[in-house]
Amino acid sequence: MSSPSTSVSKGKTVLPADKIQQIGLLYAVNDKYGGVMVDMKEPMDSHIYAPLLRASVSQWRQQGKKGVWIKLPIQLANLVEPTVKEGFRYHHAESDYLMLVHWIPDSPDALPANASHIVGIGAFVMNNKREVLVVKEKHGYFEGKDVWKFPTGVVNQGEDICAAAVREVKEETGIDTEFMEILAFRQTHKQFLGKSDLFFVCMLRPLSFDITKQDSEIKAAQHFNSVFGPL
């Protein structure tokens, strides 16, 4: 009896079942969208990993899976090249891992894109003397421009906008505040790293009044006499 041959579908290798069983498969968890997720944690030689990945993709194709997500921690950087050689592409990266993806079906890639926006805040803080809290930055766009501005910052992953506004004011000026409302927001495109930017101006009520500026980021901070009339 002849041995089972490897079949090919539209240029994509499909391994026979007995071959897959001999090689083994990568451990994967089904996602909610008909795909699988592989979270690599243990060290592995790339020469062992490559045939495991190839057999796994073949199995997932036979099972009708769609998107494949592979998370490689930084200590497994040796597996990036063999993953790319099997048709995977970069999706996103954090400080400690790289996420690669592959769309299996012969149809348009429907995997969601990487995060498209950065979210920032500006804090409008006025005390009972109708003085507005303002700062001068040491670095960034306003460096050396002698411009007074609201405390601003970027919202962290998993952080609410209201919490970010309170945090940034505390970090830059030492003032404790309470979030009141969002006054305005705007959207711009092609900002930092080519991302779009959502910026929210938040109104906060001060709970303390003594300024302690953040020396690493802030050149000066003060309560500025407001030009606004009575509310």
PDB file of C-alpha atoms in Angstrom:
ATOM      1  CA  MET A   1       0.000   0.000   0.000  1.00  0.00           C
ATOM      2  CA  SER A   2       1.385   3.398  -0.888  1.00  0.00           C
ATOM      3  CA  SER A   3       1.930   5.899   1.885  1.00  0.00           C
ATOM      4  CA  PRO A   4      -0.529   8.820   2.168  1.00  0.00           C
ATOM      5  CA  SER A   5       0.513  11.777   0.084  1.00  0.00           C
ATOM      6  CA  THR A   6       0.407  15.411   1.092  1.00  0.00           C
ATOM      7  CA  SER A   7      -2.454  17.245  -0.604  1.00  0.00           C
ATOM      8  CA  VAL A   8      -2.282  20.851  -1.753  1.00  0.00           C
ATOM      9  CA  SER A   9      -5.224  23.276  -1.829  1.00  0.00           C
ATOM     10  CA  LYS A  10      -4.672  26.499  -3.803  1.00  0.00           C
ATOM     11  CA  GLY A  11      -0.995  26.519  -2.997  1.00  0.00           C
ATOM     12  CA  LYS A  12      -1.495  25.775   0.706  1.00  0.00           C
ATOM     13  CA  THR A  13      -0.133  22.542   2.097  1.00  0.00           C
ATOM     14  CA  VAL A  14      -2.561  20.231   3.872  1.00  0.00           C
ATOM     15  CA  LEU A  15      -0.824  17.446   5.795  1.00  0.00           C
ATOM     16  CA  PRO A  16      -2.443  13.991   6.089  1.00  0.00           C
ATOM     17  CA  ALA A  17      -3.867  13.044   9.468  1.00  0.00           C
ATOM     18  CA  ASP A  18      -1.215  10.442  10.285  1.00  0.00           C
ATOM     19  CA  LYS A  19       1.568  12.949   9.571  1.00  0.00           C
ATOM     20  CA  ILE A  20      -0.039  15.521  11.859  1.00  0.00           C
ATOM     21  CA  GLN A  21      -0.335  12.922  14.602  1.00  0.00           C
ATOM     22  CA  GLN A  22       3.371  12.104  14.285  1.00  0.00           C
ATOM     23  CA  ILE A  23       4.467  15.752  14.469  1.00  0.00           C
ATOM     24  CA  GLY A  24       2.041  16.973  17.110  1.00  0.00           C
ATOM     25  CA  LEU A  25       0.172  20.257  17.399  1.00  0.00           C
ATOM     26  CA  LEU A  26       0.545  23.566  19.182  1.00  0.00           C
ATOM     27  CA  TYR A  27      -1.877  24.092  22.057  1.00  0.00           C
ATOM     28  CA  ALA A  28      -4.586  26.548  21.004  1.00  0.00           C
ATOM     29  CA  VAL A  29      -7.812  27.953  22.425  1.00  0.00           C
ATOM     30  CA  ASN A  30     -10.832  28.676  20.239  1.00  0.00           C
ATOM     31  CA  ASP A  31     -11.844  32.323  20.062  1.00  0.00           C
ATOM     32  CA  LYS A  32     -15.404  33.626  19.652  1.00  0.00           C
ATOM     33  CA  TYR A  33     -15.062  34.298  15.936  1.00  0.00           C
ATOM     34  CA  GLY A  34     -14.188  30.925  14.471  1.00  0.00           C
ATOM     35  CA  GLY A  35     -10.456  31.238  14.970  1.00  0.00           C
ATOM     36  CA  VAL A  36      -7.818  30.085  17.442  1.00  0.00           C
ATOM     37  CA  MET A  37      -5.376  31.726  19.818  1.00  0.00           C
ATOM     38  CA  VAL A  38      -1.927  30.355  20.673  1.00  0.00           C
ATOM     39  CA  ASP A  39      -0.146  31.759  23.721  1.00  0.00           C
ATOM     40  CA  MET A  40       3.457  30.553  23.572  1.00  0.00           C
ATOM     41  CA  LYS A  41       5.111  30.462  26.996  1.00  0.00           C
ATOM     42  CA  GLU A  42       7.721  27.710  27.142  1.00  0.00           C
ATOM     43  CA  PRO A  43      11.120  27.985  25.397  1.00  0.00           C
ATOM     44  CA  MET A  44      11.272  26.037  22.144  1.00  0.00           C
ATOM     45  CA  ASP A  45      13.866  25.504  19.438  1.00  0.00           C
ATOM     46  CA  SER A  46      12.799  27.011  16.132  1.00  0.00           C
ATOM     47  CA  HIS A  47      13.545  23.745  14.321  1.00  0.00           C
ATOM     48  CA  ILE A  48      10.999  21.980  16.544  1.00  0.00           C
ATOM     49  CA  TYR A  49       8.508  24.863  16.457  1.00  0.00           C
ATOM     50  CA  ALA A  50       8.325  25.278  12.657  1.00  0.00           C
ATOM     51  CA  PRO A  51       6.932  21.793  11.852  1.00  0.00           C
ATOM     52  CA  LEU A  52       4.551  22.022  14.831  1.00  0.00           C
ATOM     53  CA  LEU A  53       3.194  25.319  13.518  1.00  0.00           C
ATOM     54  CA  ARG A  54       2.927  23.984   9.971  1.00  0.00           C
ATOM     55  CA  ALA A  55       1.019  20.892  11.134  1.00  0.00           C
ATOM     56  CA  SER A  56      -1.228  22.999  13.377  1.00  0.00           C
ATOM     57  CA  VAL A  57      -2.193  25.397  10.583  1.00  0.00           C
ATOM     58  CA  SER A  58      -2.946  22.411   8.358  1.00  0.00           C
ATOM     59  CA  GLN A  59      -5.203  20.946  11.042  1.00  0.00           C
ATOM     60  CA  TRP A  60      -6.962  24.261  11.644  1.00  0.00           C
ATOM     61  CA  ARG A  61      -7.555  24.629   7.913  1.00  0.00           C
ATOM     62  CA  GLN A  62      -9.187  21.201   7.782  1.00  0.00           C
ATOM     63  CA  GLN A  63     -11.340  22.174  10.759  1.00  0.00           C
ATOM     64  CA  GLY A  64     -12.539  25.307   8.970  1.00  0.00           C
ATOM     65  CA  LYS A  65     -10.852  27.738  11.351  1.00  0.00           C
ATOM     66  CA  LYS A  66     -10.429  31.328  10.218  1.00  0.00           C
ATOM     67  CA  GLY A  67      -8.039  33.638  12.030  1.00  0.00           C
ATOM     68  CA  VAL A  68      -4.981  32.426  13.946  1.00  0.00           C
ATOM     69  CA  TRP A  69      -3.416  34.577  16.658  1.00  0.00           C
ATOM     70  CA  ILE A  70       0.023  33.698  18.018  1.00  0.00           C
ATOM     71  CA  LYS A  71       1.393  35.562  21.025  1.00  0.00           C
ATOM     72  CA  LEU A  72       5.177  35.382  21.357  1.00  0.00           C
ATOM     73  CA  PRO A  73       6.739  36.744  24.557  1.00  0.00           C
ATOM     74  CA  ILE A  74       9.973  38.660  24.156  1.00  0.00           C
ATOM     75  CA  GLN A  75      12.028  35.725  25.421  1.00  0.00           C
ATOM     76  CA  LEU A  76      10.784  33.661  22.443  1.00  0.00           C
ATOM     77  CA  ALA A  77      11.947  36.166  19.815  1.00  0.00           C
ATOM     78  CA  ASN A  78      13.723  33.264  18.073  1.00  0.00           C
ATOM     79  CA  LEU A  79      10.297  32.051  16.900  1.00  0.00           C
ATOM     80  CA  VAL A  80       9.351  35.252  15.060  1.00  0.00           C
ATOM     81  CA  GLU A  81      11.132  34.416  11.798  1.00  0.00           C
ATOM     82  CA  PRO A  82       9.747  30.857  11.415  1.00  0.00           C
ATOM     83  CA  THR A  83       6.264  32.193  12.194  1.00  0.00           C
ATOM     84  CA  VAL A  84       6.528  34.844   9.471  1.00  0.00           C
ATOM     85  CA  LYS A  85       7.818  32.223   7.025  1.00  0.00           C
ATOM     86  CA  GLU A  86       4.575  30.271   7.567  1.00  0.00           C
ATOM     87  CA  GLY A  87       2.532  33.222   6.318  1.00  0.00           C
ATOM     88  CA  PHE A  88       1.933  35.153   9.536  1.00  0.00           C
ATOM     89  CA  ARG A  89       2.169  38.939   9.786  1.00  0.00           C
ATOM     90  CA  TYR A  90       2.687  41.362  12.648  1.00  0.00           C
ATOM     91  CA  HIS A  91      -0.489  42.642  14.297  1.00  0.00           C
ATOM     92  CA  HIS A  92       0.736  44.577  17.316  1.00  0.00           C
ATOM     93  CA  ALA A  93       3.397  44.569  19.987  1.00  0.00           C
ATOM     94  CA  GLU A  94       3.672  45.541  23.633  1.00  0.00           C
ATOM     95  CA  SER A  95       6.752  45.876  25.820  1.00  0.00           C
ATOM     96  CA  ASP A  96       6.849  42.153  26.581  1.00  0.00           C
ATOM     97  CA  TYR A  97       5.280  40.374  23.576  1.00  0.00           C
ATOM     98  CA  LEU A  98       4.602  40.376  19.840  1.00  0.00           C
ATOM     99  CA  MET A  99       1.253  39.297  18.370  1.00  0.00           C
ATOM    100  CA  LEU A 100       1.244  37.705  14.916  1.00  0.00           C
ATOM    101  CA  VAL A 101      -1.826  36.742  12.891  1.00  0.00           C
ATOM    102  CA  HIS A 102      -2.753  34.642   9.881  1.00  0.00           C
ATOM    103  CA  TRP A 103      -6.040  34.451   7.962  1.00  0.00           C
ATOM    104  CA  ILE A 104      -6.560  30.883   6.760  1.00  0.00           C
ATOM    105  CA  PRO A 105      -9.572  30.955   4.369  1.00  0.00           C
ATOM    106  CA  ASP A 106      -9.300  31.930   0.706  1.00  0.00           C
ATOM    107  CA  SER A 107     -11.387  35.027   1.361  1.00  0.00           C
ATOM    108  CA  PRO A 108     -10.634  38.659   2.280  1.00  0.00           C
ATOM    109  CA  ASP A 109      -8.809  38.969   5.609  1.00  0.00           C
ATOM    110  CA  ALA A 110     -11.446  39.890   8.211  1.00  0.00           C
ATOM    111  CA  LEU A 111      -9.155  40.124  11.253  1.00  0.00           C
ATOM    112  CA  PRO A 112      -9.594  43.389  13.185  1.00  0.00           C
ATOM    113  CA  ALA A 113      -6.880  45.982  12.753  1.00  0.00           C
ATOM    114  CA  ASN A 114      -4.574  47.093  15.526  1.00  0.00           C
ATOM    115  CA  ALA A 115      -5.772  49.909  17.829  1.00  0.00           C
ATOM    116  CA  SER A 116      -6.355  52.998  15.683  1.00  0.00           C
ATOM    117  CA  HIS A 117      -6.625  55.795  18.258  1.00  0.00           C
ATOM    118  CA  ILE A 118      -4.723  57.360  21.126  1.00  0.00           C
ATOM    119  CA  VAL A 119      -6.897  59.040  23.769  1.00  0.00           C
ATOM    120  CA  GLY A 120      -5.729  62.155  25.578  1.00  0.00           C
ATOM    121  CA  ILE A 121      -7.160  64.571  28.142  1.00  0.00           C
ATOM    122  CA  GLY A 122      -6.866  68.229  29.000  1.00  0.00           C
ATOM    123  CA  ALA A 123      -7.910  69.314  32.515  1.00  0.00           C
ATOM    124  CA  PHE A 124      -9.770  72.567  33.181  1.00  0.00           C
ATOM    125  CA  VAL A 125      -9.471  73.243  36.922  1.00  0.00           C
ATOM    126  CA  MET A 126     -10.792  76.488  38.423  1.00  0.00           C
ATOM    127  CA  ASN A 127     -10.630  77.365  42.135  1.00  0.00           C
ATOM    128  CA  ASN A 128     -13.073  79.484  44.148  1.00  0.00           C
ATOM    129  CA  LYS A 129     -11.068  82.624  43.248  1.00  0.00           C
ATOM    130  CA  ARG A 130     -11.837  81.936  39.577  1.00  0.00           C
ATOM    131  CA  GLU A 131      -8.179  81.112  38.940  1.00  0.00           C
ATOM    132  CA  VAL A 132      -7.390  78.438  36.382  1.00  0.00           C
ATOM    133  CA  LEU A 133      -4.680  75.847  36.973  1.00  0.00           C
ATOM    134  CA  VAL A 134      -2.057  76.049  34.202  1.00  0.00           C
ATOM    135  CA  VAL A 135       1.398  74.629  33.521  1.00  0.00           C
ATOM    136  CA  LYS A 136       4.470  75.125  31.325  1.00  0.00           C
ATOM    137  CA  GLU A 137       5.997  71.936  29.959  1.00  0.00           C
ATOM    138  CA  LYS A 138       9.718  71.154  29.842  1.00  0.00           C
ATOM    139  CA  HIS A 139       9.421  68.813  26.864  1.00  0.00           C
ATOM    140  CA  GLY A 140       7.230  68.086  23.882  1.00  0.00           C
ATOM    141  CA  TYR A 141       5.528  70.425  21.431  1.00  0.00           C
ATOM    142  CA  PHE A 142       5.513  73.415  23.807  1.00  0.00           C
ATOM    143  CA  GLU A 143       9.136  73.081  24.919  1.00  0.00           C
ATOM    144  CA  GLY A 144      10.834  76.491  24.932  1.00  0.00           C
ATOM    145  CA  LYS A 145       7.688  78.310  23.739  1.00  0.00           C
ATOM    146  CA  ASP A 146       6.816  79.954  27.071  1.00  0.00           C
ATOM    147  CA  VAL A 147       3.187  78.831  26.730  1.00  0.00           C
ATOM    148  CA  TRP A 148       0.830  78.311  29.671  1.00  0.00           C
ATOM    149  CA  LYS A 149      -1.591  75.437  29.096  1.00  0.00           C
ATOM    150  CA  PHE A 150      -3.998  73.075  30.837  1.00  0.00           C
ATOM    151  CA  PRO A 151      -2.499  69.936  32.380  1.00  0.00           C
ATOM    152  CA  THR A 152      -2.692  67.252  29.702  1.00  0.00           C
ATOM    153  CA  GLY A 153      -1.805  63.601  29.262  1.00  0.00           C
ATOM    154  CA  VAL A 154      -2.566  60.253  27.665  1.00  0.00           C
ATOM    155  CA  VAL A 155      -5.205  57.842  28.970  1.00  0.00           C
ATOM    156  CA  ASN A 156      -3.637  54.528  29.976  1.00  0.00           C
ATOM    157  CA  GLN A 157      -4.930  51.151  28.802  1.00  0.00           C
ATOM    158  CA  GLY A 158      -7.937  50.158  30.910  1.00  0.00           C
ATOM    159  CA  GLU A 159      -8.198  53.627  32.476  1.00  0.00           C
ATOM    160  CA  ASP A 160     -11.378  55.730  32.386  1.00  0.00           C
ATOM    161  CA  ILE A 161     -11.154  59.242  30.945  1.00  0.00           C
ATOM    162  CA  CYS A 162     -12.326  60.763  34.226  1.00  0.00           C
ATOM    163  CA  ALA A 163      -9.688  58.849  36.199  1.00  0.00           C
ATOM    164  CA  ALA A 164      -6.966  59.863  33.733  1.00  0.00           C
ATOM    165  CA  ALA A 165      -7.833  63.548  34.121  1.00  0.00           C
ATOM    166  CA  VAL A 166      -7.654  63.344  37.917  1.00  0.00           C
ATOM    167  CA  ARG A 167      -4.376  61.410  37.739  1.00  0.00           C
ATOM    168  CA  GLU A 168      -2.666  63.791  35.310  1.00  0.00           C
ATOM    169  CA  VAL A 169      -3.529  66.850  37.388  1.00  0.00           C
ATOM    170  CA  LYS A 170      -2.198  65.155  40.509  1.00  0.00           C
ATOM    171  CA  GLU A 171       1.012  64.047  38.765  1.00  0.00           C
ATOM    172  CA  GLU A 172       1.779  67.395  37.127  1.00  0.00           C
ATOM    173  CA  THR A 173       0.703  69.796  39.871  1.00  0.00           C
ATOM    174  CA  GLY A 174       0.080  67.852  43.101  1.00  0.00           C
ATOM    175  CA  ILE A 175      -3.510  69.150  43.184  1.00  0.00           C
ATOM    176  CA  ASP A 176      -6.270  66.717  44.200  1.00  0.00           C
ATOM    177  CA  THR A 177      -9.413  67.072  42.099  1.00  0.00           C
ATOM    178  CA  GLU A 178     -12.858  65.654  41.470  1.00  0.00           C
ATOM    179  CA  PHE A 179     -14.080  64.998  37.941  1.00  0.00           C
ATOM    180  CA  MET A 180     -17.185  67.011  37.024  1.00  0.00           C
ATOM    181  CA  GLU A 181     -17.888  66.692  33.287  1.00  0.00           C
ATOM    182  CA  ILE A 182     -16.507  66.596  29.747  1.00  0.00           C
ATOM    183  CA  LEU A 183     -16.603  70.077  28.224  1.00  0.00           C
ATOM    184  CA  ALA A 184     -15.493  69.281  24.673  1.00  0.00           C
ATOM    185  CA  PHE A 185     -13.609  66.802  22.531  1.00  0.00           C
ATOM    186  CA  ARG A 186     -11.920  66.737  19.136  1.00  0.00           C
ATOM    187  CA  GLN A 187     -10.490  64.158  16.748  1.00  0.00           C
ATOM    188  CA  THR A 188      -7.328  64.521  14.656  1.00  0.00           C
ATOM    189  CA  HIS A 189      -5.512  62.083  12.384  1.00  0.00           C
ATOM    190  CA  LYS A 190      -1.915  61.094  11.549  1.00  0.00           C
ATOM    191  CA  GLN A 191      -0.600  61.994  14.960  1.00  0.00           C
ATOM    192  CA  PHE A 192       1.920  60.033  17.073  1.00  0.00           C
ATOM    193  CA  LEU A 193       3.031  56.865  15.201  1.00  0.00           C
ATOM    194  CA  GLY A 194       0.454  57.672  12.524  1.00  0.00           C
ATOM    195  CA  LYS A 195      -2.494  57.019  14.852  1.00  0.00           C
ATOM    196  CA  SER A 196      -5.657  59.077  15.138  1.00  0.00           C
ATOM    197  CA  ASP A 197      -6.112  61.059  18.336  1.00  0.00           C
ATOM    198  CA  LEU A 198      -9.184  61.674  20.493  1.00  0.00           C
ATOM    199  CA  PHE A 199      -8.706  64.538  22.964  1.00  0.00           C
ATOM    200  CA  PHE A 200     -11.201  65.280  25.768  1.00  0.00           C
ATOM    201  CA  VAL A 201     -11.275  68.538  27.725  1.00  0.00           C
ATOM    202  CA  CYS A 202     -12.492  67.717  31.232  1.00  0.00           C
ATOM    203  CA  MET A 203     -13.765  70.030  33.957  1.00  0.00           C
ATOM    204  CA  LEU A 204     -12.511  69.157  37.449  1.00  0.00           C
ATOM    205  CA  ARG A 205     -13.185  70.661  40.864  1.00  0.00           C
ATOM    206  CA  PRO A 206     -10.090  71.218  43.032  1.00  0.00           C
ATOM    207  CA  LEU A 207     -10.020  69.512  46.425  1.00  0.00           C
ATOM    208  CA  SER A 208      -6.634  70.950  47.428  1.00  0.00           C
ATOM    209  CA  PHE A 209      -4.833  74.140  46.448  1.00  0.00           C
ATOM    210  CA  ASP A 210      -1.096  73.915  47.183  1.00  0.00           C
ATOM    211  CA  ILE A 211       0.869  73.270  43.984  1.00  0.00           C
ATOM    212  CA  THR A 212       3.754  70.801  43.910  1.00  0.00           C
ATOM    213  CA  LYS A 213       4.943  70.636  40.297  1.00  0.00           C
ATOM    214  CA  GLN A 214       6.314  67.505  38.662  1.00  0.00           C
ATOM    215  CA  ASP A 215       9.976  68.446  38.235  1.00  0.00           C
ATOM    216  CA  SER A 216      10.704  65.864  35.534  1.00  0.00           C
ATOM    217  CA  GLU A 217       8.006  67.144  33.160  1.00  0.00           C
ATOM    218  CA  ILE A 218       6.769  70.560  34.302  1.00  0.00           C
ATOM    219  CA  LYS A 219       8.778  73.801  34.127  1.00  0.00           C
ATOM    220  CA  ALA A 220       6.238  75.856  36.070  1.00  0.00           C
ATOM    221  CA  ALA A 221       2.686  75.601  37.438  1.00  0.00           C
ATOM    222  CA  GLN A 222       0.371  78.246  38.868  1.00  0.00           C
ATOM    223  CA  HIS A 223      -3.179  79.432  39.365  1.00  0.00           C
ATOM    224  CA  PHE A 224      -3.814  81.912  36.559  1.00  0.00           C
ATOM    225  CA  ASN A 225      -6.245  84.824  36.898  1.00  0.00           C
ATOM    226  CA  SER A 226      -9.246  83.836  34.809  1.00  0.00           C
ATOM    227  CA  VAL A 227     -10.559  85.992  31.974  1.00  0.00           C
ATOM    228  CA  PHE A 228     -14.004  84.460  32.424  1.00  0.00           C
ATOM    229  CA  GLY A 229     -16.807  86.491  33.869  1.00  0.00           C
ATOM    230  CA  PRO A 230     -19.172  85.302  36.611  1.00  0.00           C
ATOM    231  CA  LEU A 231     -20.847  81.976  35.841  1.00  0.00           C
TER     232      LEU A 231
END
